Tab-separated table of C-alpha atoms and ligand atoms in Angstrom:
chain	number	residue	atom	x	y	z
A	1	MET	CA	-0.009	0.002	0.003
A	2	ASP	CA	1.310	3.476	-0.704
A	3	LEU	CA	1.141	6.272	1.843
A	4	LYS	CA	-1.925	7.890	0.289
A	5	GLU	CA	-3.948	4.664	0.522
A	6	ILE	CA	-2.898	4.189	4.165
A	7	MET	CA	-3.890	7.766	5.019
A	8	GLU	CA	-7.276	7.298	3.370
A	9	MET	CA	-7.923	4.032	5.180
A	10	ASP	CA	-6.850	5.567	8.493
A	11	SER	CA	-9.102	8.579	8.106
A	12	ARG	CA	-12.058	6.321	7.238
A	13	TYR	CA	-11.620	3.672	9.988
A	14	TYR	CA	-9.341	4.865	12.810
A	15	MET	CA	-10.754	7.013	15.582
A	16	ASN	CA	-9.570	10.512	14.932
A	17	THR	CA	-7.616	11.133	18.140
A	18	PHE	CA	-4.348	12.009	16.403
A	19	GLY	CA	-5.753	14.422	13.780
A	20	GLN	CA	-3.468	15.150	10.871
A	21	ARG	CA	-0.442	12.960	11.560
A	22	THR	CA	2.965	13.610	10.084
A	23	PRO	CA	2.567	12.198	6.566
A	24	VAL	CA	4.977	9.279	6.666
A	25	CYS	CA	4.779	5.553	7.290
A	26	PHE	CA	7.969	3.849	8.498
A	27	GLU	CA	8.880	0.417	7.267
A	28	TYR	CA	11.918	-0.357	9.365
A	29	GLY	CA	14.534	1.166	11.576
A	30	GLN	CA	18.214	0.669	12.294
A	31	GLY	CA	20.094	2.338	15.100
A	32	ILE	CA	18.954	5.931	15.406
A	33	CYS	CA	17.437	5.986	11.902
A	34	LEU	CA	14.003	5.155	10.535
A	35	TYR	CA	13.289	4.329	6.885
A	36	SER	CA	9.944	5.218	5.279
A	37	SER	CA	7.933	3.134	2.817
A	38	ASP	CA	8.994	5.577	0.060
A	39	GLY	CA	12.648	4.883	0.780
A	40	ARG	CA	13.609	8.026	2.705
A	41	LYS	CA	15.914	8.015	5.740
A	42	TYR	CA	15.024	9.932	8.927
A	43	TYR	CA	17.170	10.586	11.978
A	44	ASP	CA	14.941	9.788	14.963
A	45	PHE	CA	15.397	12.461	17.636
A	46	LEU	CA	12.065	11.648	19.275
A	47	GLY	CA	12.661	7.906	19.829
A	48	GLY	CA	8.985	6.995	19.782
A	49	ILE	CA	8.525	9.527	22.614
A	50	ALA	CA	11.308	8.225	24.870
A	51	VAL	CA	10.525	4.570	24.131
A	52	ASN	CA	13.253	3.444	21.710
A	53	ALA	CA	16.130	3.897	24.140
A	54	LEU	CA	18.249	1.286	22.367
A	55	GLY	CA	17.427	2.759	19.000
A	56	HIS	CA	15.743	0.576	16.385
A	57	ALA	CA	16.400	-3.106	15.781
A	58	HIS	CA	19.027	-3.443	18.507
A	59	PRO	CA	20.247	-7.054	18.077
A	60	ALA	CA	19.966	-7.884	21.805
A	61	LEU	CA	16.312	-6.802	21.933
A	62	VAL	CA	15.369	-8.345	18.594
A	63	GLU	CA	16.977	-11.653	19.603
A	64	ALA	CA	15.211	-11.651	23.003
A	65	VAL	CA	11.804	-10.924	21.475
A	66	CYS	CA	12.134	-13.403	18.610
A	67	SER	CA	13.458	-16.279	20.676
A	68	GLN	CA	10.859	-15.731	23.403
A	69	ALA	CA	8.033	-15.434	20.840
A	70	ARG	CA	9.064	-18.765	19.400
A	71	LYS	CA	8.837	-20.375	22.865
A	72	LEU	CA	5.975	-18.686	24.737
A	73	ILE	CA	4.337	-15.288	24.401
A	74	HIS	CA	1.726	-15.509	27.126
A	75	CYS	CA	0.585	-17.955	29.772
A	76	SER	CA	-1.066	-15.885	32.578
A	77	SER	CA	0.426	-14.852	35.905
A	78	LEU	CA	-1.576	-17.681	37.507
A	79	TYR	CA	1.676	-19.552	36.804
A	80	TYR	CA	5.287	-18.743	37.590
A	81	ILE	CA	7.175	-16.863	34.881
A	82	GLU	CA	10.975	-16.892	34.908
A	83	SER	CA	11.549	-13.645	32.997
A	84	GLN	CA	8.989	-11.872	35.218
A	85	ALA	CA	10.826	-12.911	38.398
A	86	ARG	CA	14.228	-12.086	36.850
A	87	LEU	CA	13.182	-8.603	35.650
A	88	ALA	CA	11.591	-7.800	39.023
A	89	LYS	CA	14.805	-8.907	40.793
A	90	MET	CA	16.973	-6.911	38.460
A	91	LEU	CA	14.895	-3.730	38.852
A	92	ALA	CA	14.917	-4.134	42.661
A	93	GLU	CA	18.707	-4.561	42.582
A	94	VAL	CA	19.355	-1.421	40.539
A	95	SER	CA	16.809	0.835	42.282
A	96	CYS	CA	15.569	1.855	45.730
A	97	ALA	CA	12.523	-0.427	45.366
A	98	ASP	CA	12.202	-3.870	46.936
A	99	ARG	CA	9.247	-5.194	44.951
A	100	VAL	CA	7.823	-4.746	41.451
A	101	PHE	CA	4.507	-5.352	39.703
A	102	PHE	CA	4.227	-5.378	35.914
A	103	CYS	CA	1.352	-3.976	33.819
A	104	ASN	CA	1.082	-2.764	30.249
A	105	SER	CA	1.442	0.994	30.076
A	106	GLY	CA	2.434	4.120	31.931
A	107	ALA	CA	-1.100	5.144	32.853
A	108	GLU	CA	-1.768	1.677	34.225
A	109	ALA	CA	1.413	1.818	36.302
A	110	ASN	CA	0.293	5.133	37.792
A	111	GLU	CA	-3.168	3.712	38.465
A	112	GLY	CA	-1.454	0.882	40.318
A	113	ALA	CA	0.689	3.348	42.291
A	114	MET	CA	-2.384	5.303	43.383
A	115	LYS	CA	-4.263	2.127	44.302
A	116	LEU	CA	-1.283	0.964	46.327
A	117	ALA	CA	-1.112	4.307	48.177
A	118	ARG	CA	-4.808	4.079	49.052
A	119	ILE	CA	-4.769	0.456	50.154
A	120	TYR	CA	-1.604	1.080	52.196
A	121	PHE	CA	-3.486	3.553	54.376
A	122	LYS	CA	-6.671	1.455	54.451
A	123	LYS	CA	-4.706	-1.463	55.847
A	124	LYS	CA	-3.088	0.807	58.413
A	125	GLY	CA	-6.569	1.635	59.649
A	126	MET	CA	-6.669	5.112	58.060
A	127	PRO	CA	-9.349	4.749	55.366
A	128	GLU	CA	-9.878	8.536	55.384
A	129	LYS	CA	-6.550	9.027	53.652
A	130	TYR	CA	-7.155	8.742	49.875
A	131	GLY	CA	-6.202	12.177	48.445
A	132	ILE	CA	-3.292	12.641	46.091
A	133	ILE	CA	-1.541	15.938	45.435
A	134	THR	CA	0.122	16.393	42.038
A	135	LEU	CA	1.657	19.350	40.222
A	136	ARG	CA	0.244	21.776	37.697
A	137	ASP	CA	1.556	21.116	34.160
A	138	SER	CA	2.120	17.466	35.070
A	139	PHE	CA	1.236	14.512	32.887
A	140	HIS	CA	0.359	11.119	34.347
A	141	GLY	CA	-1.671	9.414	31.647
A	142	ARG	CA	-5.017	9.194	29.868
A	143	THR	CA	-7.197	6.927	32.012
A	144	LEU	CA	-9.868	8.549	34.133
A	145	ALA	CA	-7.822	8.501	37.367
A	146	THR	CA	-4.599	9.584	35.684
A	147	VAL	CA	-6.414	12.363	33.792
A	148	ALA	CA	-7.626	13.602	37.173
A	149	ALA	CA	-4.013	13.407	38.424
A	150	THR	CA	-2.700	15.263	35.373
A	151	GLY	CA	-2.441	18.991	36.060
A	152	GLN	CA	-3.508	20.210	32.631
A	153	GLU	CA	-7.020	21.369	31.847
A	154	LYS	CA	-6.965	20.356	28.210
A	155	TYR	CA	-6.770	16.670	29.179
A	156	GLN	CA	-9.425	17.026	31.882
A	157	LYS	CA	-12.194	19.270	30.585
A	158	PRO	CA	-13.763	16.828	28.136
A	159	TYR	CA	-14.083	14.136	30.834
A	160	GLU	CA	-15.639	16.027	33.730
A	161	PRO	CA	-16.811	15.231	36.318
A	162	LEU	CA	-13.298	14.234	37.278
A	163	MET	CA	-12.496	11.470	39.710
A	164	PRO	CA	-12.452	13.051	43.169
A	165	GLY	CA	-9.453	13.049	45.480
A	166	PHE	CA	-6.915	15.109	43.515
A	167	ARG	CA	-5.370	18.521	44.164
A	168	HIS	CA	-2.875	20.297	41.989
A	169	VAL	CA	-0.214	22.750	43.194
A	170	GLN	CA	2.385	24.986	41.556
A	171	LYS	CA	5.762	23.264	41.083
A	172	ASN	CA	8.797	24.390	43.051
A	173	ASP	CA	6.572	26.046	45.700
A	174	ILE	CA	6.848	24.080	48.938
A	175	GLU	CA	4.467	26.407	50.811
A	176	ALA	CA	1.747	25.728	48.233
A	177	LEU	CA	2.234	22.012	48.776
A	178	LYS	CA	2.105	22.397	52.556
A	179	ALA	CA	-1.123	24.383	52.270
A	180	ALA	CA	-2.740	21.685	50.097
A	181	ILE	CA	-2.151	18.848	52.561
A	182	ASP	CA	-5.031	17.925	54.840
A	183	ASP	CA	-6.240	14.928	56.832
A	184	THR	CA	-7.422	13.157	53.672
A	185	THR	CA	-4.032	13.369	51.870
A	186	CYS	CA	-2.249	10.047	51.360
A	187	ALA	CA	0.413	10.804	48.761
A	188	VAL	CA	2.251	13.344	46.661
A	189	MET	CA	2.904	12.288	43.046
A	190	MET	CA	5.265	14.069	40.665
A	191	GLU	CA	7.543	13.834	37.657
A	192	LEU	CA	11.061	15.154	38.325
A	193	VAL	CA	11.337	16.486	34.824
A	194	GLN	CA	7.912	17.379	33.443
A	195	GLY	CA	8.038	16.055	29.883
A	196	GLU	CA	4.699	16.501	28.171
A	197	SER	CA	4.354	20.133	29.230
A	198	GLY	CA	7.666	21.228	27.731
A	199	VAL	CA	10.644	19.631	29.555
A	200	HIS	CA	10.826	21.377	32.936
A	201	PRO	CA	13.232	19.874	35.508
A	202	LEU	CA	12.140	20.505	39.094
A	203	ASP	CA	14.458	22.333	41.508
A	204	ARG	CA	16.654	20.001	43.585
A	205	ASP	CA	15.962	21.925	46.837
A	206	TYR	CA	12.256	21.686	46.234
A	207	VAL	CA	12.285	17.919	45.639
A	208	GLN	CA	14.323	17.391	48.787
A	209	ALA	CA	11.913	19.561	50.741
A	210	VAL	CA	8.981	17.530	49.347
A	211	ARG	CA	10.665	14.326	50.525
A	212	ARG	CA	11.135	15.776	54.038
A	213	LEU	CA	7.586	17.072	54.112
A	214	CYS	CA	6.171	13.668	53.147
A	215	GLU	CA	8.213	12.161	55.980
A	216	GLU	CA	6.929	14.700	58.498
A	217	LYS	CA	3.266	14.365	57.474
A	218	GLY	CA	3.342	10.590	56.983
A	219	LEU	CA	2.581	10.767	53.252
A	220	LEU	CA	3.880	8.523	50.511
A	221	LEU	CA	6.032	10.032	47.757
A	222	ILE	CA	5.253	8.622	44.322
A	223	ILE	CA	7.650	9.536	41.515
A	224	ASP	CA	6.463	9.112	37.971
A	225	GLU	CA	9.599	7.917	36.191
A	226	ILE	CA	7.716	6.742	33.120
A	227	GLN	CA	9.579	9.156	30.864
A	228	THR	CA	12.592	10.036	33.008
A	229	GLY	CA	13.436	6.469	34.023
A	230	MET	CA	15.654	3.869	32.294
A	231	GLY	CA	18.664	6.084	31.723
A	232	ARG	CA	16.944	8.925	29.926
A	233	THR	CA	18.254	11.697	32.207
A	234	GLY	CA	21.826	10.369	32.515
A	235	LYS	CA	21.131	8.193	35.551
A	236	LEU	CA	19.149	4.978	35.513
A	237	PHE	CA	16.415	6.821	37.462
A	238	ALA	CA	15.958	10.606	37.726
A	239	TYR	CA	15.506	10.505	41.519
A	240	GLU	CA	19.248	9.675	41.740
A	241	HIS	CA	20.010	13.236	40.547
A	242	TYR	CA	17.930	14.673	43.328
A	243	GLY	CA	19.307	12.726	46.274
A	244	VAL	CA	15.895	11.407	47.285
A	245	GLU	CA	14.225	8.000	47.301
A	246	PRO	CA	10.515	7.647	46.486
A	247	ASP	CA	8.303	5.161	48.338
A	248	ILE	CA	6.782	4.185	45.035
A	249	PHE	CA	7.933	4.892	41.456
A	250	THR	CA	6.522	3.963	38.080
A	251	LEU	CA	8.185	2.970	34.800
A	252	ALA	CA	6.954	2.271	31.285
A	253	LYS	CA	8.096	3.864	27.989
A	254	ALA	CA	11.709	2.639	27.528
A	255	LEU	CA	11.509	-0.317	29.893
A	256	ALA	CA	11.016	-2.934	27.149
A	257	GLY	CA	12.206	-0.809	24.239
A	258	GLY	CA	8.777	-0.646	22.581
A	259	VAL	CA	7.133	-3.877	23.686
A	260	PRO	CA	4.250	-2.633	25.862
A	261	ILE	CA	5.053	-2.835	29.582
A	262	GLY	CA	4.625	-0.765	32.717
A	263	ALA	CA	6.069	-1.288	36.163
A	264	LEU	CA	5.061	-0.312	39.646
A	265	CYS	CA	8.045	-0.334	41.988
A	266	ALA	CA	7.841	0.106	45.770
A	267	LYS	CA	9.618	-0.246	49.064
A	268	GLU	CA	8.814	-3.377	50.975
A	269	SER	CA	6.811	-1.633	53.734
A	270	VAL	CA	4.452	-0.177	51.111
A	271	ALA	CA	4.434	-3.072	48.628
A	272	ARG	CA	3.299	-5.395	51.439
A	273	ALA	CA	-0.108	-3.682	51.360
A	274	PHE	CA	-0.941	-5.524	48.132
A	275	GLU	CA	-2.156	-8.982	49.149
A	276	PRO	CA	-3.561	-11.773	46.978
A	277	GLY	CA	-6.549	-10.475	45.006
A	278	ASP	CA	-5.907	-6.785	45.615
A	279	HIS	CA	-4.542	-6.027	42.151
A	280	GLY	CA	-3.961	-7.867	38.911
A	281	SER	CA	-3.420	-7.855	35.178
A	282	THR	CA	-4.080	-10.315	32.340
A	283	PHE	CA	-1.177	-9.289	30.131
A	284	GLY	CA	1.061	-7.657	32.723
A	285	GLY	CA	4.341	-9.412	33.275
A	286	ASN	CA	3.959	-11.769	30.361
A	287	PRO	CA	7.020	-13.716	29.144
A	288	LEU	CA	7.414	-11.663	25.951
A	289	ALA	CA	7.368	-8.229	27.590
A	290	CYS	CA	9.578	-9.304	30.488
A	291	SER	CA	12.135	-10.935	28.197
A	292	ALA	CA	12.229	-7.705	26.238
A	293	GLY	CA	12.620	-5.721	29.474
A	294	LEU	CA	15.475	-7.933	30.598
A	295	ALA	CA	17.269	-7.445	27.271
A	296	VAL	CA	16.840	-3.673	27.520
A	297	LEU	CA	18.052	-3.380	31.118
A	298	ARG	CA	21.022	-5.712	30.562
A	299	THR	CA	22.019	-3.821	27.426
A	300	MET	CA	21.671	-0.503	29.191
A	301	LEU	CA	24.008	-1.615	31.951
A	302	ASP	CA	26.457	-3.453	29.623
A	303	GLU	CA	26.695	-0.531	27.156
A	304	LYS	CA	26.637	2.088	29.959
A	305	LEU	CA	23.802	3.932	28.270
A	306	PRO	CA	22.883	6.143	31.235
A	307	GLU	CA	26.500	7.410	31.228
A	308	ASN	CA	26.245	7.967	27.483
A	309	ALA	CA	22.979	9.866	27.996
A	310	GLU	CA	24.719	12.077	30.550
A	311	LYS	CA	27.735	12.778	28.281
A	312	MET	CA	25.788	13.188	25.070
A	313	GLY	CA	23.090	15.201	26.802
A	314	SER	CA	25.518	17.797	28.077
A	315	TYR	CA	27.349	17.912	24.748
A	316	PHE	CA	23.993	18.320	22.942
A	317	MET	CA	22.773	21.063	25.270
A	318	GLY	CA	26.143	22.822	24.942
A	319	GLU	CA	25.914	22.763	21.141
A	320	LEU	CA	22.308	24.009	21.229
A	321	LYS	CA	23.288	26.868	23.549
A	322	ARG	CA	26.080	27.730	21.126
A	323	LEU	CA	23.521	27.733	18.306
A	324	SER	CA	21.344	30.076	20.378
A	325	GLU	CA	24.145	32.643	20.301
A	326	THR	CA	23.810	33.006	16.529
A	327	HIS	CA	20.055	32.369	16.378
A	328	GLY	CA	18.120	34.705	18.620
A	329	ILE	CA	14.949	32.699	18.088
A	330	ILE	CA	16.266	30.133	20.583
A	331	SER	CA	15.533	31.768	23.938
A	332	GLY	CA	16.469	28.831	26.147
A	333	VAL	CA	17.688	25.248	26.261
A	334	ARG	CA	16.705	23.117	29.241
A	335	GLY	CA	16.649	19.479	30.259
A	336	LEU	CA	18.466	16.656	31.930
A	337	GLY	CA	20.542	14.113	30.059
A	338	LEU	CA	18.869	13.276	26.755
A	339	MET	CA	15.536	14.811	27.702
A	340	ILE	CA	15.871	18.241	26.102
A	341	GLY	CA	13.576	21.157	25.392
A	342	ILE	CA	14.450	24.051	23.069
A	343	GLN	CA	12.442	27.138	23.939
A	344	LEU	CA	11.756	29.384	20.947
A	345	ALA	CA	11.070	33.093	21.355
A	346	GLN	CA	8.355	32.881	18.688
A	347	ASP	CA	5.426	30.544	18.077
A	348	LYS	CA	7.291	28.627	15.418
A	349	ALA	CA	7.775	25.182	16.972
A	350	VAL	CA	5.456	23.388	14.544
A	351	GLU	CA	7.059	25.120	11.559
A	352	VAL	CA	10.557	24.181	12.775
A	353	LYS	CA	9.395	20.596	13.395
A	354	ASN	CA	7.943	20.381	9.891
A	355	ARG	CA	10.999	21.865	8.206
A	356	LEU	CA	13.247	19.446	10.110
A	357	PHE	CA	10.981	16.621	8.943
A	358	GLY	CA	11.465	17.806	5.373
A	359	ARG	CA	15.216	17.457	5.887
A	360	GLY	CA	14.910	13.985	7.376
A	361	PHE	CA	14.859	14.676	11.154
A	362	LEU	CA	12.121	13.675	13.584
A	363	VAL	CA	11.528	15.857	16.650
A	364	GLY	CA	8.539	16.654	18.876
A	365	SER	CA	6.881	19.944	19.650
A	366	VAL	CA	5.052	21.064	22.753
A	367	GLY	CA	2.498	23.832	22.348
A	368	THR	CA	3.615	26.501	19.924
A	369	SER	CA	7.094	27.318	21.130
A	370	VAL	CA	8.966	24.286	22.456
A	371	ILE	CA	10.934	21.717	20.429
A	372	ARG	CA	11.302	18.491	22.335
A	373	LEU	CA	14.143	15.983	21.859
A	374	LEU	CA	14.196	12.439	23.216
A	375	PRO	CA	16.730	10.606	21.029
A	376	PRO	CA	17.768	6.984	21.558
A	377	LEU	CA	20.383	6.709	24.324
A	378	ILE	CA	22.858	5.080	21.875
A	379	ILE	CA	23.308	8.434	20.096
A	380	ASN	CA	26.856	9.717	19.432
A	381	LYS	CA	28.496	13.081	18.790
A	382	ASP	CA	28.374	12.705	15.014
A	383	ASP	CA	24.606	12.245	15.079
A	384	ILE	CA	24.269	15.307	17.300
A	385	ASP	CA	26.516	17.413	15.026
A	386	ILE	CA	24.443	16.411	11.949
A	387	PHE	CA	21.269	17.457	13.768
A	388	VAL	CA	22.598	20.738	15.138
A	389	ARG	CA	23.761	21.744	11.627
A	390	ALA	CA	20.333	20.940	10.162
A	391	LEU	CA	18.606	22.866	12.928
A	392	GLY	CA	20.881	25.849	12.284
A	393	ASP	CA	19.979	25.770	8.578
A	394	VAL	CA	16.248	25.519	9.421
A	395	LEU	CA	16.403	28.468	11.851
A	396	ALA	CA	18.306	30.535	9.278
A	397	SER	CA	15.614	29.756	6.672
A	398	LEU	CA	12.659	30.920	8.797
B	1	LIG	C1	3.930	8.862	28.733
B	1	LIG	C2	3.713	9.168	30.151
B	1	LIG	C3	2.645	8.576	30.865
B	1	LIG	C4	1.609	7.710	30.228
B	1	LIG	O1	2.103	6.528	29.690
B	1	LIG	P1	1.190	5.654	28.715
B	1	LIG	O2	2.015	4.446	28.452
B	1	LIG	O3	0.950	6.485	27.502
B	1	LIG	O4	-0.060	5.343	29.429
B	1	LIG	C5	2.551	8.899	32.218
B	1	LIG	N1	3.427	9.678	32.832
B	1	LIG	C6	4.462	10.246	32.168
B	1	LIG	C7	5.416	11.128	32.897
B	1	LIG	C8	4.610	10.016	30.798
B	1	LIG	O5	5.627	10.619	30.159
């Protein structure tokens, strides 16, 4: 099928939640590049929105998925699953968590985190504690509870009335958080770098103050590491940058390199609240997804990808800041590791994105003035140089 036929079929049969998509259909990928059905090559600086951490067609991931698919894709968690146990053990060993539960997406992991927080207090004899405080401009997913948690009106308005029990406060304002806590509050949930709203890292002092405040008030701290986790920010988990440990954190996106998976990770004292029958999932933790996750995590550690993300991220941001000296339209560059936002002084993000696409580069945009970069963690300096040159040309052509 050619692209035009695919577009026609999509517009006739697929629910129109994505509107006018970028007009391309990819056939295969290799490393940091994608190749379209009409034979063009694209440098992927969006990485499937922080999913393709190993790039495309990484041999370790391909081998793990193919050999597991040949043996057993699914069997139900009513039975023991070796790769599920191994991936849980490995995640517990490399993080502050003691126990893990697998599901199928980020939103579902956050749902699990919020359920765990509620049941933790119920079982402590404090059923009145169910409220969760999150930040404005946050993003926690698209299900009804995670939409209520998300601090952005555009995701909430169409689905009112919202699930009760959520309050949103301004980020980096500890007094606002203090003021929002009451006897019903059970947890604070936050991303450490807000991705979907334009790549905003939280202040280190603020995050440490939040951790202390949760301790003082007996609240659980839930960190949404769905986008920031798995090496993206230059550490395996973003909380390592901040010198804090969450009681619960969630993973998804890069965890299995594109095979759907989510993970809910918690300290033993909290995880214990889930007892037989309290939570579950049909697909979650299946042999295919867990084998993929094991291959991703092993490769990340073997190839030192978090370190590469740290090095390449600071090189990338340095080059972008240099570019901003000659191109006044760049008013700021922010981020952590390979999670980077380029702030434009004019509402030209979509135009810049489209012109980069025309030159064979994929990037994201947030709103009208932020370009968002989430390249595979295997990226090298040459790739970055090629991109920065193309971006310079695009900005000069505006
Ligand atoms: C992507 C994302 C989610 C939602 O993940 P899905 O897999 O799309 O449900 C939640 N939180 C953050 C921080 C994300 O970046």
